Short mmCIF file of C-alpha atoms and ligand atoms in Angstrom, two decimals:
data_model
loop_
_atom_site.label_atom_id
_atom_site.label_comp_id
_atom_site.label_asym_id
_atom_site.label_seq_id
_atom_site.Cartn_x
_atom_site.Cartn_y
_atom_site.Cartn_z
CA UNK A 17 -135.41 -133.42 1.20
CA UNK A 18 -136.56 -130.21 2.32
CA UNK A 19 -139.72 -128.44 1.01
CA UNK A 20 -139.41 -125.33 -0.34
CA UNK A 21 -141.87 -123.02 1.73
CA UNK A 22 -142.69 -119.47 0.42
CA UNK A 23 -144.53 -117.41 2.54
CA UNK A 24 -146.19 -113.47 2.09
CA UNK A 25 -145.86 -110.67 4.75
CA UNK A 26 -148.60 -108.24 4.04
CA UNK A 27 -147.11 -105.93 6.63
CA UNK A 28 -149.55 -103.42 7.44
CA UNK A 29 -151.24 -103.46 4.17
CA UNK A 30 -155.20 -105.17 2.86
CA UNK A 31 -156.13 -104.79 6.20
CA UNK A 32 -159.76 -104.07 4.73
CA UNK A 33 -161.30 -107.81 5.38
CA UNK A 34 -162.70 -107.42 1.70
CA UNK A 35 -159.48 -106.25 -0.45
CA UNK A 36 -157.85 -109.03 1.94
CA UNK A 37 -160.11 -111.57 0.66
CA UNK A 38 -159.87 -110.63 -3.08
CA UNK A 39 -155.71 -111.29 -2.86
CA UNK A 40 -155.95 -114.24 -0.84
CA UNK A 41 -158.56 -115.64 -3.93
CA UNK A 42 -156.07 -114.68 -6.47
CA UNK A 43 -153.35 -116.58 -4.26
CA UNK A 44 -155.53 -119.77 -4.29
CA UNK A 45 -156.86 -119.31 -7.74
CA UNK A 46 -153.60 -119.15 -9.04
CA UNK A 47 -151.35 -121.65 -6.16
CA UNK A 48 -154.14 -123.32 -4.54
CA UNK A 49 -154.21 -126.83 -5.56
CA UNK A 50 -150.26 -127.35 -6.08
CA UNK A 51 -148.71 -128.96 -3.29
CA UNK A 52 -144.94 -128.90 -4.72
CA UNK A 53 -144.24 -125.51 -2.41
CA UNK A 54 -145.48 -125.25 0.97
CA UNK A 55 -147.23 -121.85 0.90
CA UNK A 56 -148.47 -119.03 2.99
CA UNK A 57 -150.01 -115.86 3.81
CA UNK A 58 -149.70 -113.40 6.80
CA UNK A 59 -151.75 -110.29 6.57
CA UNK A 60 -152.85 -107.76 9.30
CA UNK A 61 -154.87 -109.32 12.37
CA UNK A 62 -157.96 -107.53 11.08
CA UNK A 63 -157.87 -109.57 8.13
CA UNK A 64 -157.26 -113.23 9.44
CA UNK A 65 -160.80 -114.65 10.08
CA UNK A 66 -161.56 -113.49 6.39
CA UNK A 67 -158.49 -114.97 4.80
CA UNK A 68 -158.81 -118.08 6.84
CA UNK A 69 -161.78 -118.54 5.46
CA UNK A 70 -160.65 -117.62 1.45
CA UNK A 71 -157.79 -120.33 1.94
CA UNK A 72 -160.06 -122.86 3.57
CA UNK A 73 -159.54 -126.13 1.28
CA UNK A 74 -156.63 -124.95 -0.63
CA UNK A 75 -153.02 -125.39 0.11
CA UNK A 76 -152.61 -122.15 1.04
CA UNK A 77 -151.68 -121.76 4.45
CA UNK A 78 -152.43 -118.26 7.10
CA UNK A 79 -150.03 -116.94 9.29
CA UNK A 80 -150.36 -114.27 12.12
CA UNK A 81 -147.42 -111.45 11.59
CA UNK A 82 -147.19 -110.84 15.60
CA UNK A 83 -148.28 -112.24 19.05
CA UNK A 84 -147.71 -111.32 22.84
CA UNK A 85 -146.41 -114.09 24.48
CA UNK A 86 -149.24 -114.78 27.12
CA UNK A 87 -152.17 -116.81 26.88
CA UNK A 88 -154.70 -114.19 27.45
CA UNK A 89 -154.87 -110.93 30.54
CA UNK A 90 -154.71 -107.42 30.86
CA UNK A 91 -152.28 -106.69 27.75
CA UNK A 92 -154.41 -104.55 25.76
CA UNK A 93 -154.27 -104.57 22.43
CA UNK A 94 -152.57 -107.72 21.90
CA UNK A 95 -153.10 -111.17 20.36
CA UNK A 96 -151.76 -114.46 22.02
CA UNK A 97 -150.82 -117.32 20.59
CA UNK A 98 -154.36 -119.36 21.28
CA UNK A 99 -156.07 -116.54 19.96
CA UNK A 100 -154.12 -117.11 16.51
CA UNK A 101 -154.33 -120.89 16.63
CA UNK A 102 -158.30 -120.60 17.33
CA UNK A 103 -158.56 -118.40 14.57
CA UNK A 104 -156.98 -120.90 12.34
CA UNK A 105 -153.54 -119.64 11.89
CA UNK A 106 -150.80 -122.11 11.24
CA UNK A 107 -147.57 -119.83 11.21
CA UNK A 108 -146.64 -116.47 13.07
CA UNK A 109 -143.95 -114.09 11.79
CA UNK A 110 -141.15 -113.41 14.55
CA UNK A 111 -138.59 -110.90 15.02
CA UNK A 112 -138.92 -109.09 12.19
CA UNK A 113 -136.80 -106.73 11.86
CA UNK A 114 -139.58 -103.84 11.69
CA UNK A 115 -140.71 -105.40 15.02
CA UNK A 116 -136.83 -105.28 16.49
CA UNK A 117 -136.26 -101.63 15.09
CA UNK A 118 -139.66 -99.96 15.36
CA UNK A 119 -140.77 -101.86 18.63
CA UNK A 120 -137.34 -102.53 20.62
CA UNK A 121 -138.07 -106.06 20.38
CA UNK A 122 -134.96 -107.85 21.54
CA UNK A 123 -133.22 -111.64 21.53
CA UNK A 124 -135.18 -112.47 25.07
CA UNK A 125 -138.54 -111.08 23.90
CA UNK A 126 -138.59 -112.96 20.59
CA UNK A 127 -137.70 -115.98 22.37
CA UNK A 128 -140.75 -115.74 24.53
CA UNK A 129 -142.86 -115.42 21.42
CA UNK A 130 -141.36 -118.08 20.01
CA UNK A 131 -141.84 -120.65 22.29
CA UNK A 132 -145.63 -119.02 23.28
CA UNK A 133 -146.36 -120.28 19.19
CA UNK A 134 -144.53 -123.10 20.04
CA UNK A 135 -146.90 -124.35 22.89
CA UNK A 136 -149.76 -123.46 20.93
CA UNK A 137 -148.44 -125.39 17.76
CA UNK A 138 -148.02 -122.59 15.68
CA UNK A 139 -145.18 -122.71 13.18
CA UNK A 140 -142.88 -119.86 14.23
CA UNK A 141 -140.84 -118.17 10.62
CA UNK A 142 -138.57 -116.84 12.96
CA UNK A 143 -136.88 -113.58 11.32
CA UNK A 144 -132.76 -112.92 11.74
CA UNK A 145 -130.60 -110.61 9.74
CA UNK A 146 -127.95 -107.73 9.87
CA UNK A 147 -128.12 -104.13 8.80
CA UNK A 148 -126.14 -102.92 6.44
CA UNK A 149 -123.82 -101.36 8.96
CA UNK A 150 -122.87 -104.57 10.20
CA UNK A 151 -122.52 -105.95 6.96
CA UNK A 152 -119.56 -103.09 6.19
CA UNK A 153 -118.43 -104.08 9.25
CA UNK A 154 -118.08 -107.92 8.59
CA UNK A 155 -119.79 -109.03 11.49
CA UNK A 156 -122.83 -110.30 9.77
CA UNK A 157 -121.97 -113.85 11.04
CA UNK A 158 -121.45 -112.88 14.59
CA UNK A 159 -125.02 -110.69 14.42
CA UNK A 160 -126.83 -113.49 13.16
CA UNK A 161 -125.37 -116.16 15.70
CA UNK A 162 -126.42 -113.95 18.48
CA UNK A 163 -130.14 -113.70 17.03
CA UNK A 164 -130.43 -117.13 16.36
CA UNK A 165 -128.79 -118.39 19.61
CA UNK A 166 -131.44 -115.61 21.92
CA UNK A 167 -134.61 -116.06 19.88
CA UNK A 168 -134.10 -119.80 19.81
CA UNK A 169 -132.79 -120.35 23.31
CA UNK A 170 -134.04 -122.98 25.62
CA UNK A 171 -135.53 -125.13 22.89
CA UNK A 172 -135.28 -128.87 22.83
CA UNK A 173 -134.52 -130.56 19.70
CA UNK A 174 -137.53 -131.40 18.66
CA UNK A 175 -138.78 -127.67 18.85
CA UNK A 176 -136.05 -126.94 16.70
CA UNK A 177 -137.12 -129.09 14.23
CA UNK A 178 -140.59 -127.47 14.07
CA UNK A 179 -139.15 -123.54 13.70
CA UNK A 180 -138.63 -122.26 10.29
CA UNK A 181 -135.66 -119.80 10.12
CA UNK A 182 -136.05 -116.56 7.96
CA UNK A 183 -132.74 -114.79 6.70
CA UNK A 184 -133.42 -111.04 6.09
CA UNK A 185 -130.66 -108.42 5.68
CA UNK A 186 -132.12 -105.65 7.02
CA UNK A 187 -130.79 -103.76 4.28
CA UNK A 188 -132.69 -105.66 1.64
CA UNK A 189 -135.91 -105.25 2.75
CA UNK A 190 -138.39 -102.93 1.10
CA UNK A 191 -135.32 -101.30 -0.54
CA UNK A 192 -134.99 -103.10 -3.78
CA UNK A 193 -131.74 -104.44 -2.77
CA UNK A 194 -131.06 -107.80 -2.88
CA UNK A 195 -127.88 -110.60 -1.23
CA UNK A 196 -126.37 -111.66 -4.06
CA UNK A 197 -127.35 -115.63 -4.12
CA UNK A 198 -123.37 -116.97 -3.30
CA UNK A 199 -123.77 -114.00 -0.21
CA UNK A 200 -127.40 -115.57 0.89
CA UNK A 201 -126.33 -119.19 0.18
CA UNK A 202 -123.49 -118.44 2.57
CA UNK A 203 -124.92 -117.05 5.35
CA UNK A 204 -128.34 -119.77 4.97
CA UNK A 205 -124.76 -122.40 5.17
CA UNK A 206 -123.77 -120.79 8.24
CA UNK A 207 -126.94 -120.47 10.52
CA UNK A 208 -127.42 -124.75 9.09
CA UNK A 209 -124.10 -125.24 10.53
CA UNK A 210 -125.03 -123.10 13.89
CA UNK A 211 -128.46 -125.07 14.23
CA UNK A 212 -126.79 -128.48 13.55
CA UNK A 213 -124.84 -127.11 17.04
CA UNK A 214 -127.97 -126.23 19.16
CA UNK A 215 -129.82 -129.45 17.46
CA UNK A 216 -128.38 -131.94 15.37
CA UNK A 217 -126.99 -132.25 12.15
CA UNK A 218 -129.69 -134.05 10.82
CA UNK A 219 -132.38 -131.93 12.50
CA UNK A 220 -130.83 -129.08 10.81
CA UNK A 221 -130.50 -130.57 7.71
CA UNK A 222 -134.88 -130.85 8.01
CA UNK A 223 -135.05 -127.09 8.89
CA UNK A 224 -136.70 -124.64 6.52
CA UNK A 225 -134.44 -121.64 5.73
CA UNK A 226 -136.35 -119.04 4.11
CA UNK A 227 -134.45 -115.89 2.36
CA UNK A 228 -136.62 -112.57 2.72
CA UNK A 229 -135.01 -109.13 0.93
CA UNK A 230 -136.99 -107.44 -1.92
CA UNK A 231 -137.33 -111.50 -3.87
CA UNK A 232 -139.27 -110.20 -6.81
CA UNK A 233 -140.38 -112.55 -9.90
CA UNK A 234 -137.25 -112.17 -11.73
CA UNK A 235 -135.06 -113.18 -9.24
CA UNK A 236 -136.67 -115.81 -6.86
CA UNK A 237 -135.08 -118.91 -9.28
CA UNK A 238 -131.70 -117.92 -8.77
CA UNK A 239 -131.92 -117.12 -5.17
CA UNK A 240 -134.39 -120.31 -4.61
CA UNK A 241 -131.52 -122.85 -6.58
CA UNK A 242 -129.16 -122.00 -4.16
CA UNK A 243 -128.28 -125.33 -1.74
CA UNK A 244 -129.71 -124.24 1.59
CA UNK A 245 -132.19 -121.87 0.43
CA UNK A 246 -135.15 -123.12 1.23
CA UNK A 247 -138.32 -120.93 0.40
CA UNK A 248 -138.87 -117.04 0.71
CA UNK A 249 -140.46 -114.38 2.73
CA UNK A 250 -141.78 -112.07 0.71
CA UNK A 251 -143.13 -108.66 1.47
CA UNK A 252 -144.16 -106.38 -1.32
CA UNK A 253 -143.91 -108.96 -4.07
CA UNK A 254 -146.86 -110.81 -1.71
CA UNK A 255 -149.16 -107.79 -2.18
CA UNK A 256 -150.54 -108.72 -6.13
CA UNK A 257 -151.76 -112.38 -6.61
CA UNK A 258 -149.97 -112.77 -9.80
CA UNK A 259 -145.92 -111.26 -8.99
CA UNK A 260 -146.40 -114.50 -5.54
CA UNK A 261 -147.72 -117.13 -7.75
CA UNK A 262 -144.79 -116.22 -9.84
CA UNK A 263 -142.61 -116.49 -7.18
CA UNK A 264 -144.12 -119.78 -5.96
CA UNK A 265 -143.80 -121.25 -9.51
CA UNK A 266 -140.05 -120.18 -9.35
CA UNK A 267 -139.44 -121.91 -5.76
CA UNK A 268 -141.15 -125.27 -7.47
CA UNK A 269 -138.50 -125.06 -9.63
C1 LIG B 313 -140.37 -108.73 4.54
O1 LIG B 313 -141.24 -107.95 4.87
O2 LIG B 313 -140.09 -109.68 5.28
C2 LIG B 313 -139.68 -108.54 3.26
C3 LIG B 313 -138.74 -109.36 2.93
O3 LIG B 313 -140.10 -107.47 2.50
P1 LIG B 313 -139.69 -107.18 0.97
O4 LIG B 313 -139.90 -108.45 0.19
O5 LIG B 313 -140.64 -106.09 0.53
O6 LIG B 313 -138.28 -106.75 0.96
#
């Protein structure tokens, strides 16, 4: 039985350490002490000591939204995946697809990332998903396996049991457009079937497949009831306390 995990992307938003603090308190204040969801947040890297420390004792788990897949050198600007761990991270966001579009990240990249978090026992919510183009074009399946197949590549089985999987259409993100569930639901059926082939069936059966694409309080339960969709990432809906409680409550069913 799979637990549903449901996880906020603050983007580049509350990176003020003290507006950071005050959502991550109304996160735990209104989550904290139910362990029925597995639940996280991710905000901006100036805010992660701060939140760390808000969530410290509560259920509520921190997540980095980026790292640069070295330990540590002359890459300035960036933060590894040590860094994050030492900081008290337990998740990292990868492959977003603001990271792939805005930052050329590509299938090789991502899969350097993911298995930097890997080595430094982070819990990678690797991102996939198609844009709407591709969508029209009906090779959303064929985008997705490619994703999934680069970004996870070279993992052994039991590092494919530790990766949760996020499915994002691209064209539901931000834009108030959402999969319809039986659309989700299919393509979360698919990339199962796809990591059953790079793991095993019953290693993919025990992998976490988040939906991300404008879930909002009204329509996390319907989205969240569907068979292989396991938890949510959740980007503006993460931003007020009260709209990703609501959303947690929904994925606890
Ligand atoms: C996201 O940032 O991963 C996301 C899904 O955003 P939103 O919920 O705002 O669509």
């Amino acid at each position: 039985m799979r637990k549903k995990f449901v996880a906020g992307n603050w983007k580049m938003y509350c990176g003020d350490p003290a507006k950071a603090v005050e959502l991550a308190k109304g996160v735990v204040a209104s989550v904290g002490s139910q362990a029925a969801v597995e639940a996280a947040v991710c905000p901006p890297a100036t805010a992660l000591a701060a939140v760390v420390t808000a969530c410290a004792g509560s259920q509520v788990g921190v997540g980095g939204q980026n790292l640069y897949p070295k330990d540590e050198g002359a890459f300035t600007g960036e933060l590894s995946a040590p860094f994050l761990k030492a900081l008290g991270c337990r998740y990292v966001i990868l492959g977003h697809s603001e990271r792939r579009t805005y930052f050329k990240e590509d299938d090789a990249f991502i899969n350097l990332k993911v298995k930097a978090a890997l080595t430094a026992d982070l819990v990678p919510i690797f991102c996939c998903g198609e844009t709407e183009q591709e969508r029209e074009q009906g090779i959303t399946e064929k985008v997705v396996e490619a994703q999934v197949r680069g970004g996870l590549a070279g993992l052994d089985v039991e590092q494919l049991g530790k990766v949760v999987v996020a499915y994002e259409p691209v064209w539901a993100i931000g834009t108030g457009k959402n999969a319809t569930p039986e659309d989700a639901q299919a393509v979360h059926a698919f990339i199962r079937g796809l990591l059953g082939s790079l793991a095993s069936a019953s290693v993919a059966e025990s992998i976490r497949i988040q939906y991300g694409g404008s879930v909002k309080p009204d329509n996390a339960a319907t989205l969240l009831s569907q068979k292989d969709i396991d938890g949510a990432l959740v980007g503006g809906a993460s931003l007020k306390a009260d709209s990703f409680a609501a959303i947690i409550q929904a994925a606890g069913g």
